[in-house]
Coordinates of C-alpha atoms and ligand atoms in Angstrom, one line a residue:
M1 CA -34.5 -6.3 -28.2
N2 CA -30.6 -6.6 -28.3
D3 CA -29.3 -4.3 -25.8
T4 CA -26.1 -2.3 -27.6
A5 CA -25.5 -0.2 -24.2
Q6 CA -21.3 -0.7 -24.7
I7 CA -20.2 -1.1 -21.4
P8 CA -16.6 0.5 -20.7
T9 CA -13.5 -1.5 -20.7
T10 CA -11.3 -0.6 -17.6
A11 CA -8.5 1.4 -18.3
G12 CA -4.7 0.2 -17.9
G13 CA -5.7 -2.3 -20.8
P14 CA -6.9 -6.3 -20.9
T15 CA -7.7 -6.7 -17.2
A16 CA -11.3 -8.4 -18.8
A17 CA -9.1 -11.2 -20.7
H18 CA -6.6 -11.5 -17.9
G19 CA -7.4 -10.5 -14.8
P20 CA -10.1 -12.4 -12.7
V21 CA -13.2 -12.7 -13.6
V22 CA -14.6 -11.7 -9.6
E23 CA -12.7 -9.9 -7.2
L24 CA -14.5 -8.3 -4.5
A25 CA -12.7 -5.9 -2.2
G26 CA -14.0 -4.9 1.4
V27 CA -17.5 -5.8 0.7
T28 CA -20.5 -4.7 3.0
K29 CA -24.2 -4.9 2.2
T30 CA -26.6 -2.9 4.5
Y31 CA -30.2 -3.7 4.2
P32 CA -32.9 -1.5 5.1
G33 CA -33.2 -1.5 8.7
G34 CA -30.2 -2.0 9.7
V35 CA -28.9 -6.1 8.9
H36 CA -25.5 -6.4 8.4
A37 CA -25.5 -9.0 5.6
L38 CA -21.9 -8.6 4.1
Q39 CA -19.5 -7.4 6.8
G40 CA -15.7 -6.2 4.6
V41 CA -15.6 -9.8 2.2
D42 CA -12.3 -9.7 -0.1
L43 CA -12.9 -12.8 -2.5
A44 CA -11.3 -13.8 -6.2
I45 CA -12.2 -16.0 -8.1
G46 CA -9.5 -17.4 -11.1
R47 CA -10.5 -18.3 -14.6
G48 CA -11.2 -21.7 -14.8
E49 CA -11.8 -22.4 -11.2
L50 CA -14.6 -24.4 -9.5
L51 CA -15.9 -23.3 -6.3
A52 CA -18.3 -23.6 -3.9
I53 CA -20.0 -20.8 -1.9
A54 CA -21.4 -22.4 1.1
G55 CA -22.5 -21.6 4.3
P56 CA -25.7 -22.1 6.9
S57 CA -28.9 -20.8 6.5
G58 CA -28.6 -16.6 6.5
S59 CA -25.0 -16.6 7.0
G60 CA -25.0 -14.1 3.6
K61 CA -24.8 -16.5 -0.3
S62 CA -27.6 -15.1 -2.0
T63 CA -26.7 -11.4 -0.8
L64 CA -22.8 -12.8 -2.2
L65 CA -24.2 -14.4 -4.6
H66 CA -26.1 -10.7 -6.1
I67 CA -23.2 -8.4 -5.7
I68 CA -21.4 -11.1 -8.1
G69 CA -24.4 -11.6 -10.4
T70 CA -24.7 -7.7 -9.8
L71 CA -28.2 -8.4 -9.4
D72 CA -28.3 -5.8 -6.3
P73 CA -24.7 -3.3 -5.8
A74 CA -22.7 -3.2 -2.3
T75 CA -22.9 -1.2 -0.3
T76 CA -19.1 -0.4 0.4
G77 CA -16.0 -1.5 -1.0
S78 CA -15.4 -3.0 -4.5
V79 CA -16.3 -5.5 -7.1
H80 CA -15.1 -6.0 -10.2
I81 CA -16.7 -8.4 -12.9
A82 CA -15.0 -9.5 -15.9
G83 CA -12.5 -6.2 -15.2
H84 CA -15.2 -4.3 -15.5
D85 CA -15.5 -1.8 -12.4
T86 CA -19.8 -2.1 -11.7
A87 CA -19.7 0.6 -9.3
T88 CA -19.3 2.8 -12.3
L89 CA -21.8 1.4 -14.8
T90 CA -25.2 2.4 -15.9
D91 CA -28.7 -0.5 -15.3
R92 CA -28.4 -1.2 -19.3
Q93 CA -24.2 -1.5 -18.9
L94 CA -25.1 -4.2 -16.0
S95 CA -27.4 -6.0 -18.1
A96 CA -24.4 -5.6 -21.3
L97 CA -21.9 -7.0 -18.9
R98 CA -24.5 -10.7 -16.8
A99 CA -26.1 -11.5 -20.8
Q100 CA -22.3 -11.2 -21.8
H101 CA -20.3 -12.4 -19.2
I102 CA -22.4 -14.6 -16.1
G103 CA -24.5 -17.0 -17.0
F104 CA -27.5 -18.2 -14.2
V105 CA -28.5 -21.3 -12.2
F106 CA -31.4 -21.6 -10.2
Q107 CA -32.5 -23.8 -7.6
A108 CA -35.6 -24.1 -9.5
F109 CA -34.3 -24.5 -13.3
H110 CA -36.8 -20.9 -14.5
L111 CA -37.2 -22.7 -18.1
V112 CA -40.2 -21.3 -19.9
P113 CA -42.8 -23.7 -20.4
G114 CA -44.3 -24.5 -23.5
M115 CA -40.9 -24.0 -25.1
S116 CA -39.0 -26.6 -26.3
A117 CA -35.7 -27.2 -24.4
Q118 CA -33.4 -26.3 -28.2
D119 CA -35.7 -22.6 -27.6
N120 CA -35.2 -22.6 -23.8
V121 CA -31.4 -22.7 -24.3
A122 CA -31.4 -20.8 -27.6
E123 CA -33.3 -17.4 -25.3
G124 CA -29.5 -17.5 -23.5
L125 CA -28.2 -15.4 -26.6
L126 CA -31.5 -13.5 -27.3
Y127 CA -28.7 -10.5 -26.2
S128 CA -25.8 -11.6 -28.3
G129 CA -26.8 -10.5 -31.4
L130 CA -26.7 -13.8 -33.1
P131 CA -30.0 -14.0 -35.9
R132 CA -32.6 -16.7 -34.8
A133 CA -31.0 -19.9 -37.5
Q134 CA -27.6 -19.5 -35.2
R135 CA -29.1 -19.5 -32.3
R136 CA -31.3 -22.8 -32.6
S137 CA -28.0 -24.0 -33.7
R138 CA -26.0 -23.4 -30.8
A139 CA -28.8 -24.5 -28.2
A140 CA -28.6 -28.2 -30.1
Q141 CA -24.7 -27.8 -29.1
A142 CA -25.1 -27.0 -25.9
L143 CA -27.8 -29.5 -25.4
E144 CA -25.3 -32.0 -26.5
R145 CA -23.0 -30.6 -24.6
V146 CA -25.3 -31.5 -21.0
G147 CA -25.6 -35.0 -22.8
L148 CA -29.1 -34.4 -24.1
A149 CA -29.4 -34.8 -27.8
D150 CA -32.1 -36.3 -27.8
R151 CA -34.5 -34.5 -25.9
A152 CA -33.9 -31.1 -28.3
S153 CA -37.4 -31.4 -29.1
H154 CA -38.9 -31.7 -26.1
R155 CA -40.9 -29.1 -23.2
P156 CA -40.4 -28.3 -19.6
H157 CA -43.3 -30.6 -18.4
E158 CA -41.8 -33.5 -20.8
L159 CA -38.0 -33.5 -18.7
S160 CA -37.1 -35.6 -15.2
G161 CA -36.2 -32.6 -12.6
G162 CA -32.5 -33.8 -13.4
Q163 CA -33.4 -33.3 -17.4
K164 CA -34.4 -29.5 -16.2
Q165 CA -31.4 -28.4 -14.8
R166 CA -29.2 -29.9 -17.9
V167 CA -31.1 -27.5 -20.0
A168 CA -31.4 -24.8 -17.6
I169 CA -27.5 -25.4 -17.4
A170 CA -27.1 -25.4 -21.9
R171 CA -28.9 -22.7 -21.3
A172 CA -26.7 -19.9 -18.6
V173 CA -23.5 -21.5 -20.6
V174 CA -24.0 -21.5 -24.6
G175 CA -23.2 -17.7 -24.6
E176 CA -19.9 -19.4 -23.0
P177 CA -19.7 -16.8 -20.2
D178 CA -16.6 -16.1 -17.9
L179 CA -18.4 -16.7 -15.1
L180 CA -21.3 -19.6 -14.2
L181 CA -23.4 -18.8 -10.6
A182 CA -25.3 -21.7 -9.4
D183 CA -28.0 -20.7 -7.2
E184 CA -28.7 -24.3 -5.1
P185 CA -28.2 -26.4 -8.7
T186 CA -29.4 -29.8 -6.3
G187 CA -31.4 -28.2 -4.6
A188 CA -34.8 -29.5 -5.9
L189 CA -33.0 -32.6 -7.3
D190 CA -32.9 -36.2 -5.7
T191 CA -29.8 -37.8 -4.7
A192 CA -28.5 -39.1 -7.9
S193 CA -30.3 -36.2 -9.9
G194 CA -28.2 -34.6 -7.9
Q195 CA -24.9 -36.1 -8.5
A196 CA -25.7 -35.6 -11.8
V197 CA -25.6 -32.1 -12.1
M198 CA -22.8 -32.2 -9.9
E199 CA -20.7 -34.5 -12.7
L200 CA -21.8 -32.5 -15.3
M201 CA -20.3 -29.2 -13.7
H202 CA -16.8 -30.2 -12.8
Q203 CA -17.2 -31.7 -17.0
L204 CA -17.9 -28.0 -17.5
N205 CA -15.0 -27.1 -15.8
Q206 CA -12.8 -29.3 -17.0
E207 CA -14.1 -27.9 -20.5
G208 CA -13.0 -24.2 -19.4
A209 CA -15.2 -22.6 -17.2
T210 CA -15.2 -21.1 -14.7
I211 CA -17.8 -21.9 -11.1
A212 CA -19.5 -21.2 -8.6
V213 CA -21.7 -22.9 -7.1
I214 CA -23.8 -21.2 -3.9
T215 CA -24.7 -24.4 -1.0
H216 CA -26.4 -24.4 1.8
D217 CA -24.7 -28.7 1.6
T218 CA -21.6 -29.2 3.5
D219 CA -21.4 -33.0 1.0
I220 CA -21.6 -30.7 -2.3
A221 CA -19.6 -28.5 -0.9
D222 CA -16.5 -30.0 0.0
R223 CA -16.8 -32.3 -3.4
L224 CA -15.4 -29.2 -4.8
P225 CA -11.6 -28.4 -5.4
R226 CA -12.2 -24.4 -3.3
Q227 CA -14.8 -24.2 -0.3
V228 CA -15.6 -20.6 0.6
R229 CA -17.5 -20.6 3.7
I230 CA -19.2 -17.8 4.7
R231 CA -20.7 -17.2 8.1
D232 CA -22.3 -14.2 9.7
G233 CA -21.8 -12.6 6.7
R234 CA -17.4 -12.7 6.9
I235 CA -15.6 -15.7 5.1
A236 CA -14.6 -17.9 8.4
Q237 CA -12.6 -20.5 5.1
D238 CA -11.3 -20.5 1.4
T239 CA -9.7 -23.7 1.1
T240 CA -8.5 -25.6 -1.5
A241 CA -8.8 -28.9 -2.3
G242 CA -6.2 -30.9 0.5
T243 CA -6.1 -27.9 2.9
H244 CA -8.5 -28.1 4.3
A245 CA -7.3 -29.2 7.3
A246 CA -9.5 -26.2 9.6
G247 CA -11.9 -28.3 9.5
R248 CA -15.7 -27.7 9.6
E249 CA -16.8 -25.7 11.9
W250 CA -20.8 -24.5 10.6
Ligands
LIG301 P1 -28.2 -17.0 2.6 O1 -28.9 -17.1 1.8 O2 -27.4 -17.6 3.3 O3 -29.6 -17.8 3.6 P2 -29.1 -13.9 3.3 O4 -27.9 -13.5 2.0 O5 -30.2 -14.4 2.1 O6 -28.5 -15.8 3.4 O7 -29.4 -13.1 4.4 C1 -27.9 -12.7 5.3 C2 -29.1 -11.9 5.5 O8 -29.3 -10.6 5.6 C3 -30.3 -12.4 7.1 O9 -30.0 -12.2 8.5 C4 -30.9 -11.8 6.3 O10 -32.1 -12.5 6.8 C5 -30.7 -10.5 5.8 N1 -31.7 -10.1 4.8 C6 -31.3 -10.7 3.0 N2 -31.8 -10.1 1.9 C7 -33.0 -9.0 3.1 C8 -33.4 -7.9 2.5 N3 -33.7 -7.8 1.3 N4 -33.9 -6.9 3.3 C9 -33.3 -7.1 4.8 N5 -32.5 -8.1 5.3 C10 -32.3 -9.1 4.3

């Protein structure tokens, strides 16, 4: 099951360790039928950032998430993830890139039913090449990091929604990815659990994680240090805390 695909290093040196985690230049996406979902997106995400990619329904957030997550190619423009030019990689190399560099968190958790929290988190290391015992011990540490050490043997149906999402976050970060991509992570949660999940995002960010939260919720976006606001497939506004006097026009 190990994916041993080698990801070629970008010419010119160790950009993966020092450059931006994400660098999009002139990215467009046109779906069959002529829908121009993205119309020229330039976006750089540096190491250690915590940002929202926000916008109303239909603005292009999911399309952008799929392109940053290397799940879907751009129609035109360039996409570099951790220094790798994704256009030059095969499907196997893209899978390896995702496994090594990106952690995903989804609104609906996507935990494996009938499997303990610890084993669910260990799934995040499936392609790491580590033996099972080490995957499980790292998973236990990751559960501790998200405050769920005492729930390690619980299965998903024995956990609350907020706890399930924290397990999913532990699974996403257990391999210490360069980027955590969270797609509406609080969308299925009540307000209090949602707040706890966002506090966890802040905590992980303070510990060094680079995190992009995709959301249609302006309240969530406004609480993050940077907001990239998408509208009609374009970046309408890109702010950092204290500099968003231009307002929230959507
Ligand atoms: P958001 O996530 O902000 O709701 P999307 O990225 O899902 O926005 O969609 C942006 C635009 O692209 C919308 O007009 C949507 O209808 C269209 N779209 C999304 N996915 C597809 C697809 N697979 N085929 C055709 N059009 C699509």
